[in-house]
């Protein structure tokens, strides 16, 4: 059926503000970043087209980029599972506790306080713990220390998501399962986790994306050091853009990061068919 | 129909992108305007951390109009930590102010953007060192309003308790090492280490004259004197005489640990004399940096005001800068205790301010000012490369590995040199 002409005009009227906003503040910068990544684009001074040189430099000559890539993957590999397991465990425990709401608030507090404040407090904690060298100054423990702080900061959000999903589990399904004799681990793995699998999928995807973009915690706690032990991809982009003032290089780094996140997220979406169950 | 529905917004998007692109490319004349009556209003960008500081700066701006009624100065401020980010963004967007506040350590990055002032402004009355630190490649890029040298801050109470003679002029590196060892007891350390440029490099300079940057502004972190100096400096940690920073993000480590009473000596700049005397819960003493074979040496730093290239009213801007750094402005700032003045005649006013602020500590303050003056005599400007921000970051990341013993001085310095040579 053909919509009437007046309807088309009103549709256009409704869609224009958001298209303008999206275009101006998302798509235009997005496109600019692509263009910039092919230029030598100093913040001060004149720019020059260099083709793929920025990408070649990052993947070939940049002494930090590949290390930053490795650190980011190590961080993500540790942070995401720890975060999910902790959040899930506490969510199940809290739902049986008498003071469920109190625990929810308490565990959610780190997630709503500013990250910078949390990181500064943790830095003081690490300093107070002493040790020679300090955990943050030792290349073997610095990244793990950043992970620990990040998990503390981040699990509260996922816990709330899981907690809500657990509350929503269909009582009739649970009851049927218990009549069939499913208890303990069996009940958890075969009944409860599949029931909350959409929440798990959401949490895993978002946490992964956030983890790949980690910046504030290492920036405050360790400034990328000692050596480049805690340098992450976003720090590398920041360094290229605001310390080396090389916006082209920063844009190229940001694009590589974007490609990685897109790839990982796509894999997760492909994989979800196997384990995520939506109620039909 | 569906086709057309998606084509319209797409066209709109393309339009936006084109418009935004042309908007960004335009070059508006930035930094100043002239009204119908002939009065020129100049933008002045400066860092300020409080309303008090802003009021001081507004007073300076008023002095310009007082002397030149047809020139007005419009002050814009940002906190120091954001100032240079803001400034470089403004330059990138062509929105830079006419009057630019500049710190000597950042001069390398902005040298091409500032109008040389040689022959345009009167430089009588400035301390030669203050002018020197704002020169790069032989050009005077800004006129100074303050000047700083590095000093040895020490805990007088701790020295008395340990029975160690206090540092004074002529104190040597050996005296310093011995004192640091004796003062390291009961979980406290004799010295608070640093990887910040002025704080760490000044002591290395005094140790053997090692310099990381050549006079023609090329990096030489991997030179032999630097390796020797860093080996000695890191040795203070290995000998348990010094506190190693807890992480690469602890830029102000030494001076903070000193004020907290955890380290009995630290290197810090002359800009903190007043606050250290006021905030410390112990008696603070000041001395020139311990002397190596070449005598006591320190790097000097300073801040001043320059004129941006492309400012539409350069003559007026030079006049404004001259008033902002003039004798009246300097006298006013010294009386407010802002910082050590760049003009020789006003330096006594600053000393009197510090003494009046805390009469009980008159003696250490006078010693501090004497040490600053001695520092100026043996002072060397720290010239910085275009990429000094990155160099500072690398120093934080790699020097700490030397202090903890995870890397040799030679390797760490080679890494810093290799990674920063590209952007110098």
XYZ file of C-alpha atoms in Angstrom:
704
model
C 0.000 0.000 0.000
C 1.326 3.416 -0.955
C 1.572 5.874 1.926
C -0.044 9.187 1.187
C 2.091 12.112 0.192
C 1.297 14.097 3.360
C 2.368 11.109 5.452
C 5.677 11.043 3.648
C 6.258 14.674 4.464
C 5.469 14.191 8.139
C 7.686 11.122 8.224
C 10.484 13.211 6.779
C 9.818 15.878 9.397
C 10.084 13.352 12.190
C 13.185 11.668 10.893
C 15.153 14.794 9.969
C 16.270 15.897 13.460
C 17.695 12.502 14.349
C 19.271 12.046 10.920
C 20.864 15.473 11.240
C 22.149 14.623 14.707
C 23.424 11.221 13.644
C 25.034 12.693 10.552
C 26.702 15.611 12.247
C 27.873 13.973 15.442
C 28.392 10.321 14.484
C 28.659 9.653 10.769
C 30.660 12.753 9.864
C 33.373 12.211 12.521
C 33.312 8.535 11.587
C 33.962 9.367 7.946
C 36.543 11.998 8.866
C 38.460 9.416 10.884
C 38.695 7.202 7.790
C 39.979 10.094 5.726
C 42.439 11.171 8.411
C 43.885 7.697 8.780
C 45.286 7.992 5.241
C 46.987 11.305 5.982
C 49.975 12.494 7.911
C 47.838 14.906 9.900
C 49.754 16.775 12.594
C 47.632 18.723 15.039
C 49.725 21.801 14.268
C 51.073 22.223 10.757
C 50.215 21.016 7.282
C 48.807 17.621 6.301
C 49.898 15.250 3.560
C 48.359 12.162 1.948
C 50.374 9.052 2.843
C 48.072 6.189 1.830
C 48.434 3.183 4.113
C 51.657 4.414 5.725
C 50.026 5.000 9.143
C 48.751 1.429 9.220
C 52.090 0.086 8.063
C 53.857 2.066 10.803
C 51.492 0.830 13.521
C 51.779 -2.813 12.526
C 55.447 -2.707 11.585
C 57.582 -0.004 13.179
C 55.615 1.310 16.155
C 57.445 -0.062 19.184
C 54.290 -0.006 21.301
C 51.297 -0.869 19.136
C 51.674 -4.651 19.044
C 52.500 -4.733 22.743
C 49.425 -2.601 23.397
C 47.392 -5.049 21.317
C 48.726 -7.978 23.328
C 48.115 -6.184 26.640
C 44.566 -5.328 25.594
C 43.841 -8.964 24.743
C 45.407 -10.211 27.973
C 43.360 -7.664 29.927
C 40.160 -8.690 28.116
C 40.934 -12.392 28.514
C 41.286 -11.995 32.272
C 38.736 -9.281 32.936
C 35.688 -10.588 31.054
C 35.562 -14.134 32.519
C 36.397 -12.923 36.040
C 33.779 -10.205 35.852
C 31.051 -12.531 34.515
C 31.771 -15.363 36.948
C 31.900 -13.049 39.946
C 28.776 -11.158 38.914
C 26.888 -14.366 38.213
C 27.931 -16.062 41.442
C 26.998 -13.070 43.557
C 23.718 -12.581 41.700
C 22.639 -16.153 42.479
C 23.747 -15.794 46.089
C 22.077 -12.434 46.564
C 18.757 -13.669 45.233
C 18.558 -16.104 48.121
C 19.751 -13.630 50.713
C 17.379 -11.894 53.103
C 18.994 -8.519 52.437
C 18.979 -8.814 48.667
C 18.330 -5.127 48.056
C 21.024 -3.998 50.466
C 23.629 -6.190 48.716
C 22.513 -4.976 45.312
C 23.047 -1.366 46.334
C 26.384 -2.089 47.992
C 27.832 -4.021 45.061
C 26.512 -1.467 42.593
C 28.208 1.471 44.323
C 31.593 0.984 42.566
C 29.843 0.934 39.187
C 28.225 4.320 39.742
C 31.155 6.143 41.336
C 33.430 7.874 38.831
C 36.110 5.583 37.476
C 38.850 8.148 38.057
C 38.004 8.409 41.768
C 37.991 4.618 42.092
C 41.335 4.320 40.343
C 42.937 6.990 42.527
C 41.734 5.238 45.695
C 43.049 1.902 44.444
C 46.361 3.503 43.624
C 46.599 4.678 47.232
C 45.696 1.149 48.368
C 48.429 -0.392 46.239
C 50.887 2.169 47.606
C 49.842 1.475 51.178
C 50.390 -2.239 50.597
C 54.027 -1.361 49.991
C 56.244 -4.135 48.713
C 59.454 -3.768 46.764
C 58.884 -3.067 44.044
C 55.289 -1.987 44.364
C 52.746 -4.193 42.541
C 52.120 -1.358 40.093
C 55.830 -0.804 39.449
C 56.590 -4.468 38.775
C 56.151 -5.481 35.145
C 54.994 -8.951 36.189
C 52.113 -7.805 38.390
C 51.109 -4.390 37.045
C 48.588 -5.591 34.454
C 47.034 -8.085 36.859
C 46.646 -5.291 39.416
C 44.812 -3.234 36.823
C 42.531 -6.225 36.117
C 41.750 -6.656 39.822
C 40.771 -3.009 40.190
C 38.694 -3.134 37.019
C 36.777 -6.241 38.079
C 35.946 -4.589 41.401
C 34.727 -1.535 39.532
C 32.841 -3.327 36.797
C 31.101 -6.442 38.131
C 28.296 -4.559 39.899
C 26.638 -3.589 36.651
C 26.540 -7.150 35.321
C 25.396 -8.384 38.707
C 22.321 -6.158 38.513
C 21.593 -7.413 34.990
C 21.909 -11.063 36.089
C 19.968 -10.460 39.245
C 17.060 -9.076 37.242
C 17.213 -12.019 34.840
C 17.230 -14.507 37.717
C 14.129 -12.856 39.169
C 12.429 -13.213 35.823
C 13.088 -16.949 35.491
C 9.784 -18.659 34.785
C 8.613 -20.412 37.995
C 6.722 -23.029 36.001
C 9.888 -24.091 34.174
C 11.847 -24.267 37.424
C 9.086 -26.254 39.055
C 8.891 -28.668 36.117
C 12.645 -29.130 36.350
C 12.537 -29.919 40.046
C 9.685 -32.419 39.517
C 11.880 -34.067 36.911
C 14.574 -34.296 39.598
C 17.021 -31.636 38.385
C 18.966 -30.288 41.361
C 22.276 -28.591 42.139
C 24.743 -28.251 39.292
C 22.433 -29.976 36.824
C 19.667 -27.478 37.540
C 22.113 -24.566 37.205
C 23.740 -25.659 33.965
C 20.762 -27.171 32.137
C 17.891 -25.038 33.375
C 18.863 -21.783 35.022
C 21.744 -20.666 32.794
C 19.783 -21.325 29.579
C 16.889 -19.357 31.075
C 19.072 -16.314 31.668
C 21.215 -16.820 28.558
C 19.974 -13.619 26.835
C 21.232 -11.620 29.831
C 24.503 -13.544 29.786
C 24.926 -12.816 26.102
C 24.206 -9.123 26.590
C 26.604 -8.862 29.534
C 29.380 -10.803 27.805
C 29.153 -8.696 24.648
C 29.044 -5.330 26.372
C 31.772 -6.249 28.855
C 33.993 -7.444 26.039
C 33.518 -4.202 24.111
C 34.276 -2.139 27.218
C 37.305 -4.245 28.021
C 38.792 -3.777 24.560
C 38.424 -0.025 25.064
C 40.088 0.019 28.490
C 41.842 3.320 29.178
C 41.060 5.116 32.431
C 42.229 2.434 34.868
C 45.733 1.905 33.432
C 46.047 5.615 32.649
C 45.523 6.555 36.293
C 47.094 3.542 37.984
C 50.228 2.984 35.922
C 50.371 5.427 32.978
C 51.221 2.466 30.774
C 54.317 1.531 32.769
C 56.537 0.054 33.940
C 58.038 -0.118 30.461
C 55.017 -0.741 28.280
C 53.589 -3.476 30.498
C 50.152 -1.866 30.855
C 49.920 0.137 27.655
C 46.558 -0.546 25.982
C 45.207 0.181 22.505
C 43.193 3.235 23.504
C 46.206 4.586 25.406
C 48.226 4.110 22.256
C 45.625 6.086 20.285
C 45.544 8.809 22.951
C 49.317 8.986 22.985
C 49.472 9.284 19.197
C 46.792 11.963 19.120
C 47.447 14.124 22.135
C 51.087 13.569 23.015
C 52.657 12.990 19.605
C 49.933 15.253 18.094
C 49.743 12.923 15.100
C 46.020 12.762 14.392
C 46.413 10.570 11.309
C 48.216 7.911 13.291
C 45.625 8.155 16.058
C 42.804 7.752 13.545
C 44.513 4.709 12.019
C 44.921 3.147 15.475
C 41.303 3.870 16.307
C 40.213 2.196 13.083
C 42.203 -0.927 13.820
C 40.626 -1.042 17.273
C 37.193 -0.562 15.724
C 37.831 -3.420 13.301
C 38.885 -5.690 16.157
C 35.816 -4.844 18.231
C 33.547 -5.299 15.231
C 35.130 -8.677 14.488
C 34.904 -9.943 18.051
C 31.309 -8.758 18.413
C 30.347 -10.344 15.096
C 31.820 -13.636 16.272
C 29.785 -13.407 19.451
C 26.600 -12.775 17.492
C 27.327 -15.718 15.226
C 28.060 -17.907 18.226
C 24.934 -16.939 20.146
C 22.742 -19.276 18.068
C 24.376 -22.193 19.789
C 23.747 -21.166 23.350
C 21.349 -18.237 23.702
C 17.661 -19.140 24.092
C 15.062 -16.491 23.574
C 11.528 -17.228 24.750
C 9.346 -17.553 21.735
C 8.850 4.000 -2.868
C 11.158 2.377 -0.381
C 14.058 3.448 -2.509
C 13.016 7.048 -2.424
C 12.472 6.924 1.321
C 16.101 6.017 1.908
C 17.526 8.279 -0.751
C 16.241 11.483 0.824
C 17.955 11.119 4.211
C 21.088 9.917 2.445
C 21.177 13.079 0.363
C 20.672 15.082 3.520
C 23.620 13.306 5.125
C 25.847 13.969 2.180
C 24.862 17.617 2.400
C 25.797 17.762 6.070
C 29.167 16.187 5.452
C 29.967 18.634 2.667
C 28.879 21.609 4.769
C 30.841 20.450 7.791
C 33.901 19.945 5.616
C 33.720 23.444 4.143
C 33.020 24.918 7.585
C 36.165 23.338 9.030
C 38.361 24.580 6.212
C 37.538 28.270 6.544
C 40.112 30.515 8.182
C 38.601 33.076 10.461
C 41.041 35.703 11.666
C 41.437 34.718 15.267
C 42.813 36.250 18.384
C 41.657 39.843 18.210
C 39.094 42.316 16.904
C 38.995 46.054 16.237
C 35.793 47.967 16.897
C 34.514 51.058 15.097
C 36.231 53.378 17.562
C 39.649 51.877 16.825
C 39.947 49.952 20.071
C 41.665 46.598 19.622
C 40.554 43.711 21.805
C 43.157 40.944 22.082
C 42.464 37.432 23.341
C 44.852 36.189 26.005
C 44.877 32.530 26.972
C 46.394 31.649 30.340
C 46.218 28.881 32.895
C 44.526 29.583 36.233
C 43.513 27.229 38.993
C 41.300 29.434 41.145
C 39.187 32.569 41.223
C 42.032 34.309 43.070
C 44.424 33.587 40.237
C 41.871 34.729 37.697
C 41.445 37.995 39.601
C 45.233 38.527 39.562
C 45.292 38.002 35.817
C 42.346 40.326 35.278
C 44.288 42.957 37.168
C 47.199 42.487 34.753
C 44.835 42.778 31.797
C 43.580 46.051 33.292
C 47.151 47.373 33.427
C 47.367 47.029 29.637
C 44.307 49.212 29.031
C 45.547 51.661 31.653
C 48.748 52.205 29.682
C 47.251 51.865 26.183
C 43.601 52.982 26.307
C 42.971 51.647 22.793
C 44.017 48.101 23.675
C 41.764 45.782 25.647
C 42.760 42.314 26.755
C 40.153 39.604 26.927
C 41.337 36.893 29.349
C 40.448 33.234 28.760
C 41.652 30.649 31.258
C 41.921 26.892 31.668
C 43.327 24.805 34.533
C 47.023 24.115 34.013
C 46.499 20.413 33.295
C 44.120 21.202 30.437
C 45.773 24.367 29.249
C 48.095 22.939 26.618
C 45.480 20.522 25.303
C 43.132 23.469 24.869
C 45.814 25.626 23.317
C 46.872 23.069 20.715
C 43.238 22.442 19.813
C 42.729 26.176 19.359
C 45.785 26.424 17.140
C 44.611 23.419 15.128
C 41.210 25.037 14.622
C 42.674 28.464 13.817
C 41.082 29.939 16.947
C 44.292 30.713 18.793
C 44.552 33.795 21.014
C 46.866 36.665 20.087
C 48.618 36.581 23.441
C 49.778 33.051 24.275
C 51.025 32.009 27.697
C 53.938 29.639 27.340
C 56.043 27.489 29.631
C 59.683 26.988 28.749
C 59.411 23.182 28.779
C 56.682 23.322 26.110
C 58.502 25.789 23.916
C 59.788 23.083 21.575
C 56.276 22.097 20.529
C 55.120 25.659 19.865
C 58.259 27.296 18.489
C 56.901 27.453 14.920
C 53.663 29.059 16.031
C 55.074 32.010 17.958
C 56.257 35.303 16.551
C 59.915 36.009 17.486
C 60.018 39.131 19.643
C 63.669 40.084 19.069
C 63.986 43.756 18.321
C 60.269 44.334 18.862
C 60.065 44.366 22.621
C 62.223 46.015 25.265
C 64.050 43.365 27.288
C 65.720 45.687 29.824
C 65.399 44.687 33.445
C 64.801 40.970 32.988
C 67.125 38.495 34.615
C 69.230 37.118 31.711
C 68.397 33.542 32.737
C 64.674 34.277 32.501
C 65.060 35.491 28.928
C 67.321 32.574 28.108
C 64.786 29.856 29.020
C 62.206 31.308 26.617
C 64.622 31.366 23.706
C 64.818 28.571 21.195
C 67.116 28.444 18.213
C 68.395 31.913 19.201
C 64.944 33.506 18.963
C 63.117 35.158 21.856
C 59.682 33.516 21.569
C 58.114 34.948 24.706
C 58.814 37.491 27.434
C 59.146 35.931 30.884
C 56.983 36.645 33.901
C 58.577 34.123 36.221
C 61.624 31.958 36.646
C 62.274 28.759 38.518
C 65.262 26.699 39.546
C 65.403 23.361 41.301
C 66.381 23.134 44.970
C 67.094 20.456 47.520
C 64.244 20.475 50.040
C 65.143 18.813 53.320
C 63.524 17.917 56.608
C 65.387 19.957 59.254
C 63.897 17.952 62.133
C 65.084 14.650 60.684
C 68.607 15.975 60.136
C 68.786 17.214 63.725
C 67.450 13.922 65.083
C 69.941 11.826 63.107
C 72.791 14.196 63.989
C 73.618 14.768 60.336
C 74.970 18.202 59.385
C 72.461 20.125 57.313
C 73.016 20.694 53.593
C 74.339 24.076 52.611
C 76.037 25.758 49.732
C 79.041 23.700 48.638
C 77.530 20.400 49.781
C 78.799 17.624 47.528
C 77.239 14.554 45.954
C 79.169 12.411 48.452
C 77.769 14.405 51.403
C 74.302 13.957 49.927
C 74.687 10.177 49.544
C 75.986 9.753 53.072
C 73.160 11.833 54.513
C 70.562 9.895 52.504
C 71.892 6.612 53.880
C 71.978 7.821 57.483
C 68.455 9.205 57.249
C 67.034 5.951 55.879
C 65.786 4.303 59.038
C 62.535 3.006 60.467
C 60.730 2.642 57.152
C 61.578 6.188 56.095
C 63.938 6.977 53.262
C 66.602 9.632 52.960
C 65.520 10.728 49.512
C 62.357 10.687 47.393
C 63.134 9.778 43.784
C 61.444 11.107 40.690
C 61.199 10.516 36.978
C 59.833 13.979 36.179
C 62.084 15.887 33.801
C 63.227 18.847 35.910
C 63.315 16.875 39.158
C 65.372 13.907 38.018
C 67.430 15.461 35.240
C 68.583 18.412 37.376
C 70.211 16.134 39.924
C 71.849 14.137 37.120
C 73.078 17.411 35.616
C 74.641 18.391 38.924
C 76.176 14.895 39.310
C 78.297 14.922 36.151
C 76.928 17.566 33.786
C 74.916 14.980 31.814
C 72.356 16.517 29.484
C 69.668 14.608 27.546
C 69.278 17.337 24.918
C 72.099 18.940 22.929
C 72.298 22.762 22.619
C 70.923 22.444 19.071
C 67.921 20.584 20.535
C 68.630 16.969 19.575
C 67.969 14.118 21.980
C 70.973 12.256 23.399
C 69.484 10.143 26.178
C 71.820 7.283 25.266
C 75.019 9.324 25.692
C 77.617 7.956 28.116
C 77.310 10.780 30.712
C 73.548 10.123 30.877
C 74.172 6.396 31.418
C 76.655 7.175 34.199
C 74.360 9.704 35.848
C 71.333 7.402 35.748
C 73.427 4.526 37.081
C 74.353 6.683 40.060
C 70.800 7.992 40.572
C 69.257 4.510 40.433
C 71.983 3.323 42.799
C 70.359 5.414 45.533
C 67.388 3.006 45.386
C 69.551 -0.107 45.268
C 71.406 1.167 48.342
C 68.043 1.505 50.157
C 68.636 5.216 50.582
C 65.735 6.360 48.439
C 62.025 5.750 47.836
C 61.145 4.460 44.362
C 57.909 5.817 42.846
C 55.037 3.384 43.338
C 54.037 3.511 39.681
C 54.719 5.259 36.391
C 51.764 7.556 37.016
C 53.290 9.039 40.202
C 54.723 12.089 38.527
C 55.057 14.130 41.727
C 56.415 11.274 43.819
C 59.561 12.690 45.435
C 58.092 16.003 46.562
C 54.849 14.367 47.780
C 56.711 11.774 49.846
C 58.855 14.569 51.238
C 55.837 16.594 52.372
C 54.221 13.444 53.814
C 57.321 12.910 55.923
C 58.276 9.624 54.234
C 61.371 10.970 52.498
C 63.777 13.346 54.227
C 65.055 15.055 51.089
C 63.650 15.721 47.657
C 64.334 17.855 44.634
C 61.577 20.350 43.903
C 61.135 23.631 42.123
C 61.416 27.090 43.618
C 57.684 27.598 42.881
C 56.815 25.395 45.863
C 58.894 27.185 48.517
C 55.923 29.018 50.015
C 53.529 26.088 50.039
C 56.114 23.651 51.442
C 56.894 25.936 54.381
C 53.187 26.372 55.027
C 51.990 22.761 54.548
C 54.776 20.621 56.011
C 54.325 19.367 59.569
C 58.059 19.717 60.137
C 60.680 22.405 59.578
C 61.663 22.611 55.913
C 65.161 23.579 54.870
C 66.387 24.564 51.412
C 69.776 24.231 49.769
C 71.246 24.302 46.280
C 71.461 20.866 44.655
C 74.489 18.861 45.830
C 77.561 19.658 43.763
C 79.361 17.265 41.459
C 82.853 17.921 40.040
C 81.497 20.904 38.069
C 79.802 22.544 41.057
C 76.113 22.768 41.893
C 73.932 22.919 38.810
C 70.241 22.999 38.054
C 67.955 23.270 35.101
C 65.969 26.455 34.869
C 62.416 26.820 33.703
C 60.092 29.714 33.367
C 56.866 30.950 31.904
C 56.004 33.957 29.863
C 53.769 35.475 27.254
C 54.267 35.378 23.507
C 52.458 36.510 20.385
C 50.843 33.962 18.079
C 51.856 34.004 14.434
C 48.964 35.202 12.338
C 47.653 37.511 15.045
C 45.909 40.323 13.120
C 47.255 43.006 15.476
C 50.871 42.015 16.186
C 52.047 45.481 17.248
C 49.284 45.804 19.805
C 49.977 42.248 21.001
C 53.668 43.032 21.559
C 52.652 46.127 23.549
C 50.261 44.031 25.635
C 52.949 41.411 26.335
C 55.368 44.150 27.373
C 52.881 45.500 29.918
C 51.921 42.014 31.167
C 55.589 41.341 31.915
C 56.405 44.944 32.810
C 57.736 46.269 36.103
C 54.259 47.210 37.423
C 52.785 43.797 36.632
C 55.802 42.044 38.136
C 55.665 44.152 41.278
C 51.973 43.330 41.655
C 52.431 39.565 41.123
C 55.435 39.427 43.461
C 53.365 41.179 46.137
C 50.685 38.495 45.665
C 53.315 35.767 46.055
C 52.588 34.340 42.632
C 56.102 33.123 41.780
C 59.754 34.114 41.593
C 59.784 37.211 39.345
C 61.647 37.337 36.074
C 62.659 40.949 36.657
C 65.643 41.348 38.937
C 64.266 44.468 40.639
C 61.084 42.736 41.803
C 62.719 39.614 43.250
C 63.144 41.207 46.682
C 59.391 41.937 46.852
C 58.699 38.236 46.392
C 61.114 37.318 49.181
C 59.395 39.811 51.494
C 56.003 38.330 50.637
C 57.156 34.842 51.605
C 58.719 36.098 54.837
C 55.592 38.039 55.789
C 53.389 35.073 54.995
C 55.170 33.012 57.623
C 57.414 35.194 59.850
C 58.401 32.251 62.052
C 60.100 30.669 59.047
C 61.907 33.750 57.828
C 65.302 32.070 58.032
C 64.585 29.028 55.792
C 62.758 31.237 53.308
C 65.718 33.586 53.016
C 67.982 30.548 52.651
C 65.683 29.292 49.909
C 65.824 32.541 47.981
C 69.600 32.613 48.374
C 69.677 29.066 46.975
C 67.472 30.048 44.069
C 69.828 32.905 43.253
C 72.786 30.557 43.472
C 70.878 28.161 41.224
C 70.329 30.879 38.672
C 74.062 31.480 38.579
C 74.806 27.800 37.858
C 71.613 27.284 35.921
C 71.143 25.861 32.477
C 67.907 26.155 30.474
C 66.325 22.778 29.720
C 65.689 22.944 25.994
C 62.933 20.641 24.911
C 62.195 18.913 21.656
C 58.945 19.115 19.728
C 57.815 15.787 21.222
C 58.789 16.478 24.835
C 55.367 15.244 26.067
C 56.130 11.817 24.647
C 59.644 11.934 26.058
C 58.206 12.641 29.508
C 55.871 9.674 29.198
C 58.746 7.395 28.178
C 60.856 8.611 31.097
C 58.000 7.709 33.458
C 57.640 4.261 31.940
C 61.295 3.294 31.605
C 63.198 5.094 34.380
C 61.033 3.340 36.969
C 62.224 0.000 35.554
C 65.783 1.103 36.223
C 64.939 2.187 39.770
C 63.334 -1.190 40.534
C 66.261 -3.008 38.968
C 64.192 -4.592 36.188
C 66.234 -2.954 33.412
C 69.786 -1.632 33.063
C 70.286 2.136 32.743
C 71.866 1.633 29.334
C 68.910 -0.353 27.943
C 66.290 1.990 29.364
C 67.999 5.096 28.001
C 68.496 3.425 24.624
C 64.759 2.636 24.534
C 63.808 6.221 25.379
C 66.189 7.561 22.759
C 65.099 5.127 20.062
C 61.390 5.660 20.607
C 61.496 9.432 20.767
C 63.993 10.214 18.052
C 61.295 9.911 15.345
C 59.283 12.883 16.540
C 62.026 15.240 17.772
